[in-house]
């Protein structure tokens, strides 16, 4: 996914402090995407946490919102279904110009999954992709297998993006140490057969700051090679 024709313009990285208001952050992200599309701003990666909330993607099934009054619900406009955001989860908003990186949506989603997988590997976690299920998964040999005999597995990272004139926004969410009970108010990404996990749930004393360093380290392996 290397940017071919603008090698001297870097990607701006921004860490937002505290818990970022969802609506305000979305508005700022849309403004940045418009500026990137107009050629007056560089690409950007924003790292942040939101207060507890649910977001509904363009494929969200209302039946999958099982506790509609638990947290605020936002219509996100990104691809995908219902997702939870909250403290202890690193949200990564990815604003990259696919006009310069190749207008290939499937390849871009694969690259985002690769980025998460490489980042998890920095902590000794084997993240895996699954056909027909966007996101990154980890096997749970400590749990009983599924009824069909396949190994138990949980989702550790969700991906949902939108393109505007081939500039991406929204992005991904990696669970570091969120309250996993908060996912009970939705059917995460419409998948009932599997659960949700986090780095700390897997027994790793990883902080948000640790994850940020790993994301910065592995980004070039995927997007600048």
PDB file of N, CA and C in Angstrom, residues 93-199:
ATOM      1  N   UNK A  93      -8.153   5.865  13.911  1.00  0.00           N
ATOM      2  CA  UNK A  93      -8.799   6.428  12.737  1.00  0.00           C
ATOM      3  C   UNK A  93      -7.737   6.630  11.651  1.00  0.00           C
ATOM      4  N   UNK A  94      -7.995   6.029  10.504  1.00  0.00           N
ATOM      5  CA  UNK A  94      -7.001   5.900   9.435  1.00  0.00           C
ATOM      6  C   UNK A  94      -7.456   6.720   8.236  1.00  0.00           C
ATOM      7  N   UNK A  95      -6.757   7.810   7.972  1.00  0.00           N
ATOM      8  CA  UNK A  95      -7.100   8.699   6.866  1.00  0.00           C
ATOM      9  C   UNK A  95      -5.969   8.658   5.840  1.00  0.00           C
ATOM     10  N   UNK A  96      -6.088   7.745   4.903  1.00  0.00           N
ATOM     11  CA  UNK A  96      -5.068   7.534   3.882  1.00  0.00           C
ATOM     12  C   UNK A  96      -5.674   7.756   2.496  1.00  0.00           C
ATOM     13  N   UNK A  97      -4.866   8.254   1.596  1.00  0.00           N
ATOM     14  CA  UNK A  97      -5.315   8.597   0.247  1.00  0.00           C
ATOM     15  C   UNK A  97      -5.072   7.430  -0.697  1.00  0.00           C
ATOM     16  N   UNK A  98      -6.135   6.700  -0.984  1.00  0.00           N
ATOM     17  CA  UNK A  98      -6.001   5.537  -1.866  1.00  0.00           C
ATOM     18  C   UNK A  98      -5.880   5.936  -3.324  1.00  0.00           C
ATOM     19  N   UNK A  99      -6.097   7.204  -3.647  1.00  0.00           N
ATOM     20  CA  UNK A  99      -5.775   7.657  -4.998  1.00  0.00           C
ATOM     21  C   UNK A  99      -4.286   7.488  -5.270  1.00  0.00           C
ATOM     22  N   UNK A 100      -3.497   7.617  -4.227  1.00  0.00           N
ATOM     23  CA  UNK A 100      -2.050   7.509  -4.348  1.00  0.00           C
ATOM     24  C   UNK A 100      -1.533   6.132  -3.956  1.00  0.00           C
ATOM     25  N   UNK A 101      -2.335   5.375  -3.235  1.00  0.00           N
ATOM     26  CA  UNK A 101      -1.887   4.078  -2.741  1.00  0.00           C
ATOM     27  C   UNK A 101      -2.507   2.908  -3.504  1.00  0.00           C
ATOM     28  N   UNK A 102      -3.356   3.207  -4.457  1.00  0.00           N
ATOM     29  CA  UNK A 102      -4.010   2.153  -5.219  1.00  0.00           C
ATOM     30  C   UNK A 102      -5.479   2.061  -4.859  1.00  0.00           C
ATOM     31  N   UNK A 103      -6.340   2.215  -5.839  1.00  0.00           N
ATOM     32  CA  UNK A 103      -7.789   2.194  -5.587  1.00  0.00           C
ATOM     33  C   UNK A 103      -8.292   0.756  -5.530  1.00  0.00           C
ATOM     34  N   UNK A 104      -7.983   0.098  -4.437  1.00  0.00           N
ATOM     35  CA  UNK A 104      -8.339  -1.309  -4.271  1.00  0.00           C
ATOM     36  C   UNK A 104      -8.827  -1.488  -2.838  1.00  0.00           C
ATOM     37  N   UNK A 105     -10.142  -1.500  -2.648  1.00  0.00           N
ATOM     38  CA  UNK A 105     -10.718  -1.557  -1.312  1.00  0.00           C
ATOM     39  C   UNK A 105     -10.358  -2.860  -0.605  1.00  0.00           C
ATOM     40  N   UNK A 106     -10.471  -3.989  -1.297  1.00  0.00           N
ATOM     41  CA  UNK A 106     -10.171  -5.270  -0.666  1.00  0.00           C
ATOM     42  C   UNK A 106      -8.714  -5.335  -0.211  1.00  0.00           C
ATOM     43  N   UNK A 107      -7.836  -4.836  -1.053  1.00  0.00           N
ATOM     44  CA  UNK A 107      -6.425  -4.823  -0.698  1.00  0.00           C
ATOM     45  C   UNK A 107      -6.172  -3.923   0.512  1.00  0.00           C
ATOM     46  N   UNK A 108      -6.904  -2.824   0.592  1.00  0.00           N
ATOM     47  CA  UNK A 108      -6.735  -1.916   1.723  1.00  0.00           C
ATOM     48  C   UNK A 108      -7.202  -2.570   3.023  1.00  0.00           C
ATOM     49  N   UNK A 109      -8.345  -3.236   2.993  1.00  0.00           N
ATOM     50  CA  UNK A 109      -8.828  -3.929   4.194  1.00  0.00           C
ATOM     51  C   UNK A 109      -7.837  -5.014   4.605  1.00  0.00           C
ATOM     52  N   UNK A 110      -7.320  -5.750   3.626  1.00  0.00           N
ATOM     53  CA  UNK A 110      -6.297  -6.763   3.926  1.00  0.00           C
ATOM     54  C   UNK A 110      -5.085  -6.116   4.604  1.00  0.00           C
ATOM     55  N   UNK A 111      -4.690  -4.930   4.121  1.00  0.00           N
ATOM     56  CA  UNK A 111      -3.540  -4.240   4.695  1.00  0.00           C
ATOM     57  C   UNK A 111      -3.811  -3.839   6.146  1.00  0.00           C
ATOM     58  N   UNK A 112      -5.028  -3.379   6.438  1.00  0.00           N
ATOM     59  CA  UNK A 112      -5.372  -3.042   7.813  1.00  0.00           C
ATOM     60  C   UNK A 112      -5.309  -4.276   8.707  1.00  0.00           C
ATOM     61  N   UNK A 113      -5.812  -5.407   8.216  1.00  0.00           N
ATOM     62  CA  UNK A 113      -5.726  -6.640   8.988  1.00  0.00           C
ATOM     63  C   UNK A 113      -4.275  -7.053   9.186  1.00  0.00           C
ATOM     64  N   UNK A 114      -3.476  -6.933   8.139  1.00  0.00           N
ATOM     65  CA  UNK A 114      -2.049  -7.254   8.264  1.00  0.00           C
ATOM     66  C   UNK A 114      -1.392  -6.383   9.335  1.00  0.00           C
ATOM     67  N   UNK A 115      -1.750  -5.110   9.350  1.00  0.00           N
ATOM     68  CA  UNK A 115      -1.173  -4.188  10.331  1.00  0.00           C
ATOM     69  C   UNK A 115      -1.502  -4.639  11.755  1.00  0.00           C
ATOM     70  N   UNK A 116      -2.750  -5.011  11.997  1.00  0.00           N
ATOM     71  CA  UNK A 116      -3.133  -5.490  13.324  1.00  0.00           C
ATOM     72  C   UNK A 116      -2.398  -6.775  13.661  1.00  0.00           C
ATOM     73  N   UNK A 117      -2.328  -7.696  12.718  1.00  0.00           N
ATOM     74  CA  UNK A 117      -1.673  -8.981  12.967  1.00  0.00           C
ATOM     75  C   UNK A 117      -0.204  -8.787  13.326  1.00  0.00           C
ATOM     76  N   UNK A 118       0.499  -7.919  12.590  1.00  0.00           N
ATOM     77  CA  UNK A 118       1.902  -7.640  12.898  1.00  0.00           C
ATOM     78  C   UNK A 118       2.050  -6.961  14.259  1.00  0.00           C
ATOM     79  N   UNK A 119       1.110  -6.084  14.588  1.00  0.00           N
ATOM     80  CA  UNK A 119       1.156  -5.402  15.878  1.00  0.00           C
ATOM     81  C   UNK A 119       0.960  -6.387  17.026  1.00  0.00           C
ATOM     82  N   UNK A 120      -0.006  -7.279  16.898  1.00  0.00           N
ATOM     83  CA  UNK A 120      -0.229  -8.280  17.937  1.00  0.00           C
ATOM     84  C   UNK A 120       0.978  -9.193  18.091  1.00  0.00           C
ATOM     85  N   UNK A 121       1.647  -9.486  16.980  1.00  0.00           N
ATOM     86  CA  UNK A 121       2.828 -10.351  17.037  1.00  0.00           C
ATOM     87  C   UNK A 121       3.938  -9.737  17.882  1.00  0.00           C
ATOM     88  N   UNK A 122       3.961  -8.402  17.997  1.00  0.00           N
ATOM     89  CA  UNK A 122       4.947  -7.745  18.859  1.00  0.00           C
ATOM     90  C   UNK A 122       4.789  -8.172  20.320  1.00  0.00           C
ATOM     91  N   UNK A 123       3.613  -8.672  20.682  1.00  0.00           N
ATOM     92  CA  UNK A 123       3.341  -9.113  22.046  1.00  0.00           C
ATOM     93  C   UNK A 123       3.209 -10.633  22.150  1.00  0.00           C
ATOM     94  N   UNK A 124       3.612 -11.322  21.083  1.00  0.00           N
ATOM     95  CA  UNK A 124       3.557 -12.776  21.101  1.00  0.00           C
ATOM     96  C   UNK A 124       2.181 -13.361  20.856  1.00  0.00           C
ATOM     97  N   UNK A 125       1.255 -12.546  20.334  1.00  0.00           N
ATOM     98  CA  UNK A 125      -0.103 -13.008  20.051  1.00  0.00           C
ATOM     99  C   UNK A 125      -0.232 -13.310  18.564  1.00  0.00           C
ATOM    100  N   UNK A 126      -0.794 -14.460  18.247  1.00  0.00           N
ATOM    101  CA  UNK A 126      -1.027 -14.814  16.857  1.00  0.00           C
ATOM    102  C   UNK A 126      -2.440 -14.398  16.459  1.00  0.00           C
ATOM    103  N   UNK A 127      -2.531 -13.278  15.775  1.00  0.00           N
ATOM    104  CA  UNK A 127      -3.809 -12.845  15.237  1.00  0.00           C
ATOM    105  C   UNK A 127      -4.041 -13.483  13.880  1.00  0.00           C
ATOM    106  N   UNK A 128      -5.295 -13.773  13.578  1.00  0.00           N
ATOM    107  CA  UNK A 128      -5.627 -14.442  12.326  1.00  0.00           C
ATOM    108  C   UNK A 128      -6.841 -13.776  11.680  1.00  0.00           C
ATOM    109  N   UNK A 129      -6.889 -13.829  10.361  1.00  0.00           N
ATOM    110  CA  UNK A 129      -8.080 -13.376   9.640  1.00  0.00           C
ATOM    111  C   UNK A 129      -8.954 -14.584   9.347  1.00  0.00           C
ATOM    112  N   UNK A 130     -10.208 -14.322   9.083  1.00  0.00           N
ATOM    113  CA  UNK A 130     -11.168 -15.364   8.777  1.00  0.00           C
ATOM    114  C   UNK A 130     -11.956 -14.965   7.529  1.00  0.00           C
ATOM    115  N   UNK A 131     -12.128 -15.904   6.622  1.00  0.00           N
ATOM    116  CA  UNK A 131     -12.879 -15.647   5.399  1.00  0.00           C
ATOM    117  C   UNK A 131     -14.309 -15.245   5.751  1.00  0.00           C
ATOM    118  N   UNK A 132     -14.743 -14.140   5.166  1.00  0.00           N
ATOM    119  CA  UNK A 132     -16.110 -13.681   5.382  1.00  0.00           C
ATOM    120  C   UNK A 132     -16.329 -12.940   6.681  1.00  0.00           C
ATOM    121  N   UNK A 133     -15.265 -12.747   7.490  1.00  0.00           N
ATOM    122  CA  UNK A 133     -15.387 -12.040   8.763  1.00  0.00           C
ATOM    123  C   UNK A 133     -14.270 -11.016   8.847  1.00  0.00           C
ATOM    124  N   UNK A 134     -14.575  -9.775   8.549  1.00  0.00           N
ATOM    125  CA  UNK A 134     -13.557  -8.730   8.609  1.00  0.00           C
ATOM    126  C   UNK A 134     -13.147  -8.512  10.057  1.00  0.00           C
ATOM    127  N   UNK A 135     -11.855  -8.341  10.288  1.00  0.00           N
ATOM    128  CA  UNK A 135     -11.330  -8.151  11.630  1.00  0.00           C
ATOM    129  C   UNK A 135     -10.228  -9.145  11.909  1.00  0.00           C
ATOM    130  N   UNK A 136      -9.793  -9.203  13.153  1.00  0.00           N
ATOM    131  CA  UNK A 136      -8.695 -10.089  13.534  1.00  0.00           C
ATOM    132  C   UNK A 136      -9.127 -10.919  14.744  1.00  0.00           C
ATOM    133  N   UNK A 137      -8.768 -12.202  14.695  1.00  0.00           N
ATOM    134  CA  UNK A 137      -9.241 -13.190  15.654  1.00  0.00           C
ATOM    135  C   UNK A 137      -8.062 -13.897  16.310  1.00  0.00           C
ATOM    136  N   UNK A 138      -8.307 -14.424  17.517  1.00  0.00           N
ATOM    137  CA  UNK A 138      -7.307 -15.251  18.195  1.00  0.00           C
ATOM    138  C   UNK A 138      -7.977 -16.535  18.660  1.00  0.00           C
ATOM    139  N   UNK A 139      -7.268 -17.633  18.514  1.00  0.00           N
ATOM    140  CA  UNK A 139      -7.781 -18.906  19.001  1.00  0.00           C
ATOM    141  C   UNK A 139      -7.683 -18.967  20.520  1.00  0.00           C
ATOM    142  N   UNK A 140      -8.634 -19.681  21.138  1.00  0.00           N
ATOM    143  CA  UNK A 140      -8.681 -19.808  22.593  1.00  0.00           C
ATOM    144  C   UNK A 140      -8.634 -21.284  22.985  1.00  0.00           C
ATOM    145  N   UNK A 141      -7.451 -21.887  22.968  1.00  0.00           N
ATOM    146  CA  UNK A 141      -7.346 -23.305  23.341  1.00  0.00           C
ATOM    147  C   UNK A 141      -7.710 -23.566  24.795  1.00  0.00           C
ATOM    148  N   UNK A 142      -7.799 -22.490  25.605  1.00  0.00           N
ATOM    149  CA  UNK A 142      -8.179 -22.627  27.006  1.00  0.00           C
ATOM    150  C   UNK A 142      -9.684 -22.801  27.178  1.00  0.00           C
ATOM    151  N   UNK A 143     -10.427 -22.728  26.086  1.00  0.00           N
ATOM    152  CA  UNK A 143     -11.875 -22.845  26.167  1.00  0.00           C
ATOM    153  C   UNK A 143     -12.354 -24.049  25.365  1.00  0.00           C
ATOM    154  N   UNK A 144     -13.535 -24.571  25.693  1.00  0.00           N
ATOM    155  CA  UNK A 144     -14.052 -25.723  24.947  1.00  0.00           C
ATOM    156  C   UNK A 144     -14.260 -25.371  23.483  1.00  0.00           C
ATOM    157  N   UNK A 145     -14.102 -26.337  22.577  1.00  0.00           N
ATOM    158  CA  UNK A 145     -14.330 -26.067  21.157  1.00  0.00           C
ATOM    159  C   UNK A 145     -15.795 -25.769  20.867  1.00  0.00           C
ATOM    160  N   UNK A 146     -16.024 -25.220  19.695  1.00  0.00           N
ATOM    161  CA  UNK A 146     -17.384 -24.941  19.250  1.00  0.00           C
ATOM    162  C   UNK A 146     -18.144 -26.246  19.037  1.00  0.00           C
ATOM    163  N   UNK A 147     -19.475 -26.179  18.957  1.00  0.00           N
ATOM    164  CA  UNK A 147     -20.268 -27.402  18.752  1.00  0.00           C
ATOM    165  C   UNK A 147     -19.857 -28.203  17.525  1.00  0.00           C
ATOM    166  N   UNK A 148     -19.333 -27.552  16.500  1.00  0.00           N
ATOM    167  CA  UNK A 148     -18.912 -28.285  15.301  1.00  0.00           C
ATOM    168  C   UNK A 148     -17.494 -28.823  15.415  1.00  0.00           C
ATOM    169  N   UNK A 149     -16.874 -28.639  16.586  1.00  0.00           N
ATOM    170  CA  UNK A 149     -15.537 -29.187  16.802  1.00  0.00           C
ATOM    171  C   UNK A 149     -14.400 -28.244  16.482  1.00  0.00           C
ATOM    172  N   UNK A 150     -14.701 -27.091  15.881  1.00  0.00           N
ATOM    173  CA  UNK A 150     -13.642 -26.142  15.566  1.00  0.00           C
ATOM    174  C   UNK A 150     -13.168 -25.460  16.849  1.00  0.00           C
ATOM    175  N   UNK A 151     -11.909 -25.046  16.897  1.00  0.00           N
ATOM    176  CA  UNK A 151     -11.383 -24.405  18.113  1.00  0.00           C
ATOM    177  C   UNK A 151     -12.145 -23.135  18.460  1.00  0.00           C
ATOM    178  N   UNK A 152     -12.279 -22.884  19.756  1.00  0.00           N
ATOM    179  CA  UNK A 152     -12.894 -21.637  20.199  1.00  0.00           C
ATOM    180  C   UNK A 152     -12.010 -20.467  19.793  1.00  0.00           C
ATOM    181  N   UNK A 153     -12.629 -19.356  19.457  1.00  0.00           N
ATOM    182  CA  UNK A 153     -11.864 -18.168  19.083  1.00  0.00           C
ATOM    183  C   UNK A 153     -12.650 -16.927  19.450  1.00  0.00           C
ATOM    184  N   UNK A 154     -11.921 -15.847  19.685  1.00  0.00           N
ATOM    185  CA  UNK A 154     -12.518 -14.567  20.043  1.00  0.00           C
ATOM    186  C   UNK A 154     -11.983 -13.481  19.125  1.00  0.00           C
ATOM    187  N   UNK A 155     -12.767 -12.436  18.979  1.00  0.00           N
ATOM    188  CA  UNK A 155     -12.339 -11.291  18.191  1.00  0.00           C
ATOM    189  C   UNK A 155     -11.588 -10.306  19.083  1.00  0.00           C
ATOM    190  N   UNK A 156     -10.441  -9.840  18.609  1.00  0.00           N
ATOM    191  CA  UNK A 156      -9.648  -8.893  19.377  1.00  0.00           C
ATOM    192  C   UNK A 156      -9.580  -7.524  18.702  1.00  0.00           C
ATOM    193  N   UNK A 157      -9.897  -7.461  17.417  1.00  0.00           N
ATOM    194  CA  UNK A 157      -9.844  -6.186  16.705  1.00  0.00           C
ATOM    195  C   UNK A 157     -10.936  -6.132  15.649  1.00  0.00           C
ATOM    196  N   UNK A 158     -11.633  -5.011  15.615  1.00  0.00           N
ATOM    197  CA  UNK A 158     -12.684  -4.784  14.622  1.00  0.00           C
ATOM    198  C   UNK A 158     -12.208  -3.756  13.607  1.00  0.00           C
ATOM    199  N   UNK A 159     -12.687  -3.900  12.374  1.00  0.00           N
ATOM    200  CA  UNK A 159     -12.324  -2.986  11.300  1.00  0.00           C
ATOM    201  C   UNK A 159     -13.591  -2.529  10.593  1.00  0.00           C
ATOM    202  N   UNK A 160     -13.707  -1.238  10.414  1.00  0.00           N
ATOM    203  CA  UNK A 160     -14.824  -0.671   9.668  1.00  0.00           C
ATOM    204  C   UNK A 160     -14.378   0.636   9.039  1.00  0.00           C
ATOM    205  N   UNK A 161     -14.472   0.732   7.739  1.00  0.00           N
ATOM    206  CA  UNK A 161     -13.971   1.929   7.059  1.00  0.00           C
ATOM    207  C   UNK A 161     -15.028   2.512   6.136  1.00  0.00           C
ATOM    208  N   UNK A 162     -14.752   3.723   5.718  1.00  0.00           N
ATOM    209  CA  UNK A 162     -15.539   4.392   4.703  1.00  0.00           C
ATOM    210  C   UNK A 162     -14.572   5.108   3.771  1.00  0.00           C
ATOM    211  N   UNK A 163     -14.938   5.209   2.508  1.00  0.00           N
ATOM    212  CA  UNK A 163     -14.131   5.944   1.548  1.00  0.00           C
ATOM    213  C   UNK A 163     -14.927   7.130   1.024  1.00  0.00           C
ATOM    214  N   UNK A 164     -14.260   8.266   0.927  1.00  0.00           N
ATOM    215  CA  UNK A 164     -14.850   9.433   0.297  1.00  0.00           C
ATOM    216  C   UNK A 164     -13.854   9.937  -0.736  1.00  0.00           C
ATOM    217  N   UNK A 165     -14.234   9.806  -1.995  1.00  0.00           N
ATOM    218  CA  UNK A 165     -13.330  10.142  -3.092  1.00  0.00           C
ATOM    219  C   UNK A 165     -11.987   9.425  -2.924  1.00  0.00           C
ATOM    220  N   UNK A 166     -12.074   8.181  -2.455  1.00  0.00           N
ATOM    221  CA  UNK A 166     -10.932   7.297  -2.284  1.00  0.00           C
ATOM    222  C   UNK A 166      -9.973   7.746  -1.178  1.00  0.00           C
ATOM    223  N   UNK A 167     -10.459   8.557  -0.272  1.00  0.00           N
ATOM    224  CA  UNK A 167      -9.724   8.822   0.968  1.00  0.00           C
ATOM    225  C   UNK A 167     -10.442   8.059   2.081  1.00  0.00           C
ATOM    226  N   UNK A 168      -9.691   7.294   2.852  1.00  0.00           N
ATOM    227  CA  UNK A 168     -10.301   6.443   3.872  1.00  0.00           C
ATOM    228  C   UNK A 168     -10.534   7.216   5.170  1.00  0.00           C
ATOM    229  N   UNK A 169     -11.554   6.791   5.908  1.00  0.00           N
ATOM    230  CA  UNK A 169     -11.698   7.235   7.289  1.00  0.00           C
ATOM    231  C   UNK A 169     -12.449   6.190   8.088  1.00  0.00           C
ATOM    232  N   UNK A 170     -12.674   6.483   9.378  1.00  0.00           N
ATOM    233  CA  UNK A 170     -12.933   5.462  10.390  1.00  0.00           C
ATOM    234  C   UNK A 170     -11.687   4.576  10.437  1.00  0.00           C
ATOM    235  N   UNK A 171     -11.791   3.283  10.666  1.00  0.00           N
ATOM    236  CA  UNK A 171     -10.558   2.509  10.756  1.00  0.00           C
ATOM    237  C   UNK A 171     -10.710   1.245  11.559  1.00  0.00           C
ATOM    238  N   UNK A 172     -10.037   1.176  12.710  1.00  0.00           N
ATOM    239  CA  UNK A 172     -10.015  -0.073  13.460  1.00  0.00           C
ATOM    240  C   UNK A 172     -10.030   0.206  14.961  1.00  0.00           C
ATOM    241  N   UNK A 173     -10.356  -0.843  15.714  1.00  0.00           N
ATOM    242  CA  UNK A 173     -10.386  -0.761  17.176  1.00  0.00           C
ATOM    243  C   UNK A 173      -9.761  -2.032  17.725  1.00  0.00           C
ATOM    244  N   UNK A 174      -8.760  -1.872  18.577  1.00  0.00           N
ATOM    245  CA  UNK A 174      -8.050  -3.005  19.170  1.00  0.00           C
ATOM    246  C   UNK A 174      -8.322  -3.004  20.670  1.00  0.00           C
ATOM    247  N   UNK A 175      -8.740  -4.143  21.184  1.00  0.00           N
ATOM    248  CA  UNK A 175      -9.083  -4.248  22.597  1.00  0.00           C
ATOM    249  C   UNK A 175      -7.819  -4.473  23.429  1.00  0.00           C
ATOM    250  N   UNK A 176      -7.490  -3.481  24.247  1.00  0.00           N
ATOM    251  CA  UNK A 176      -6.355  -3.606  25.172  1.00  0.00           C
ATOM    252  C   UNK A 176      -6.858  -4.058  26.534  1.00  0.00           C
ATOM    253  N   UNK A 177      -7.689  -3.222  27.175  1.00  0.00           N
ATOM    254  CA  UNK A 177      -8.273  -3.604  28.464  1.00  0.00           C
ATOM    255  C   UNK A 177      -9.641  -2.955  28.652  1.00  0.00           C
ATOM    256  N   UNK A 178     -10.550  -3.122  27.699  1.00  0.00           N
ATOM    257  CA  UNK A 178     -11.899  -2.589  27.913  1.00  0.00           C
ATOM    258  C   UNK A 178     -12.676  -3.499  28.864  1.00  0.00           C
ATOM    259  N   UNK A 179     -13.777  -2.994  29.367  1.00  0.00           N
ATOM    260  CA  UNK A 179     -14.702  -3.824  30.138  1.00  0.00           C
ATOM    261  C   UNK A 179     -15.454  -4.694  29.136  1.00  0.00           C
ATOM    262  N   UNK A 180     -15.099  -5.955  29.049  1.00  0.00           N
ATOM    263  CA  UNK A 180     -15.688  -6.837  28.037  1.00  0.00           C
ATOM    264  C   UNK A 180     -17.177  -7.049  28.250  1.00  0.00           C
ATOM    265  N   UNK A 181     -17.670  -6.779  29.454  1.00  0.00           N
ATOM    266  CA  UNK A 181     -19.114  -6.905  29.699  1.00  0.00           C
ATOM    267  C   UNK A 181     -19.899  -5.877  28.888  1.00  0.00           C
ATOM    268  N   UNK A 182     -19.251  -4.799  28.490  1.00  0.00           N
ATOM    269  CA  UNK A 182     -19.939  -3.758  27.727  1.00  0.00           C
ATOM    270  C   UNK A 182     -20.321  -4.225  26.328  1.00  0.00           C
ATOM    271  N   UNK A 183     -19.667  -5.263  25.846  1.00  0.00           N
ATOM    272  CA  UNK A 183     -20.027  -5.818  24.544  1.00  0.00           C
ATOM    273  C   UNK A 183     -21.338  -6.592  24.601  1.00  0.00           C
ATOM    274  N   UNK A 184     -21.843  -6.862  25.819  1.00  0.00           N
ATOM    275  CA  UNK A 184     -23.053  -7.677  25.958  1.00  0.00           C
ATOM    276  C   UNK A 184     -24.299  -6.980  25.433  1.00  0.00           C
ATOM    277  N   UNK A 185     -24.236  -5.667  25.243  1.00  0.00           N
ATOM    278  CA  UNK A 185     -25.406  -4.936  24.780  1.00  0.00           C
ATOM    279  C   UNK A 185     -25.620  -4.988  23.280  1.00  0.00           C
ATOM    280  N   UNK A 186     -24.710  -5.636  22.567  1.00  0.00           N
ATOM    281  CA  UNK A 186     -24.825  -5.793  21.117  1.00  0.00           C
ATOM    282  C   UNK A 186     -24.413  -7.209  20.737  1.00  0.00           C
ATOM    283  N   UNK A 187     -24.714  -7.571  19.510  1.00  0.00           N
ATOM    284  CA  UNK A 187     -24.084  -8.745  18.901  1.00  0.00           C
ATOM    285  C   UNK A 187     -22.923  -8.176  18.088  1.00  0.00           C
ATOM    286  N   UNK A 188     -21.699  -8.243  18.624  1.00  0.00           N
ATOM    287  CA  UNK A 188     -20.584  -7.545  17.967  1.00  0.00           C
ATOM    288  C   UNK A 188     -20.390  -8.008  16.528  1.00  0.00           C
ATOM    289  N   UNK A 189     -20.487  -7.046  15.627  1.00  0.00           N
ATOM    290  CA  UNK A 189     -20.293  -7.306  14.194  1.00  0.00           C
ATOM    291  C   UNK A 189     -21.254  -8.363  13.657  1.00  0.00           C
ATOM    292  N   UNK A 190     -22.361  -8.588  14.372  1.00  0.00           N
ATOM    293  CA  UNK A 190     -23.373  -9.533  13.916  1.00  0.00           C
ATOM    294  C   UNK A 190     -22.998 -10.985  14.072  1.00  0.00           C
ATOM    295  N   UNK A 191     -21.955 -11.283  14.838  1.00  0.00           N
ATOM    296  CA  UNK A 191     -21.466 -12.662  14.964  1.00  0.00           C
ATOM    297  C   UNK A 191     -21.811 -13.194  16.349  1.00  0.00           C
ATOM    298  N   UNK A 192     -22.689 -14.177  16.396  1.00  0.00           N
ATOM    299  CA  UNK A 192     -23.144 -14.737  17.656  1.00  0.00           C
ATOM    300  C   UNK A 192     -22.317 -15.933  18.112  1.00  0.00           C
ATOM    301  N   UNK A 193     -21.604 -16.566  17.194  1.00  0.00           N
ATOM    302  CA  UNK A 193     -20.955 -17.839  17.492  1.00  0.00           C
ATOM    303  C   UNK A 193     -19.638 -17.692  18.252  1.00  0.00           C
ATOM    304  N   UNK A 194     -19.085 -16.483  18.304  1.00  0.00           N
ATOM    305  CA  UNK A 194     -17.776 -16.293  18.907  1.00  0.00           C
ATOM    306  C   UNK A 194     -17.813 -15.099  19.842  1.00  0.00           C
ATOM    307  N   UNK A 195     -16.817 -15.034  20.718  1.00  0.00           N
ATOM    308  CA  UNK A 195     -16.771 -13.980  21.712  1.00  0.00           C
ATOM    309  C   UNK A 195     -15.791 -12.876  21.360  1.00  0.00           C
ATOM    310  N   UNK A 196     -15.508 -12.072  22.378  1.00  0.00           N
ATOM    311  CA  UNK A 196     -14.609 -10.924  22.244  1.00  0.00           C
ATOM    312  C   UNK A 196     -13.561 -11.028  23.339  1.00  0.00           C
ATOM    313  N   UNK A 197     -12.333 -10.673  23.009  1.00  0.00           N
ATOM    314  CA  UNK A 197     -11.259 -10.723  23.993  1.00  0.00           C
ATOM    315  C   UNK A 197     -10.431  -9.450  23.916  1.00  0.00           C
ATOM    316  N   UNK A 198      -9.409  -9.378  24.749  1.00  0.00           N
ATOM    317  CA  UNK A 198      -8.494  -8.240  24.773  1.00  0.00           C
ATOM    318  C   UNK A 198      -7.103  -8.742  25.120  1.00  0.00           C
ATOM    319  N   UNK A 199      -6.129  -7.872  24.964  1.00  0.00           N
ATOM    320  CA  UNK A 199      -4.761  -8.252  25.308  1.00  0.00           C
ATOM    321  C   UNK A 199      -4.639  -8.612  26.783  1.00  0.00           C
TER     322      UNK A 199
END
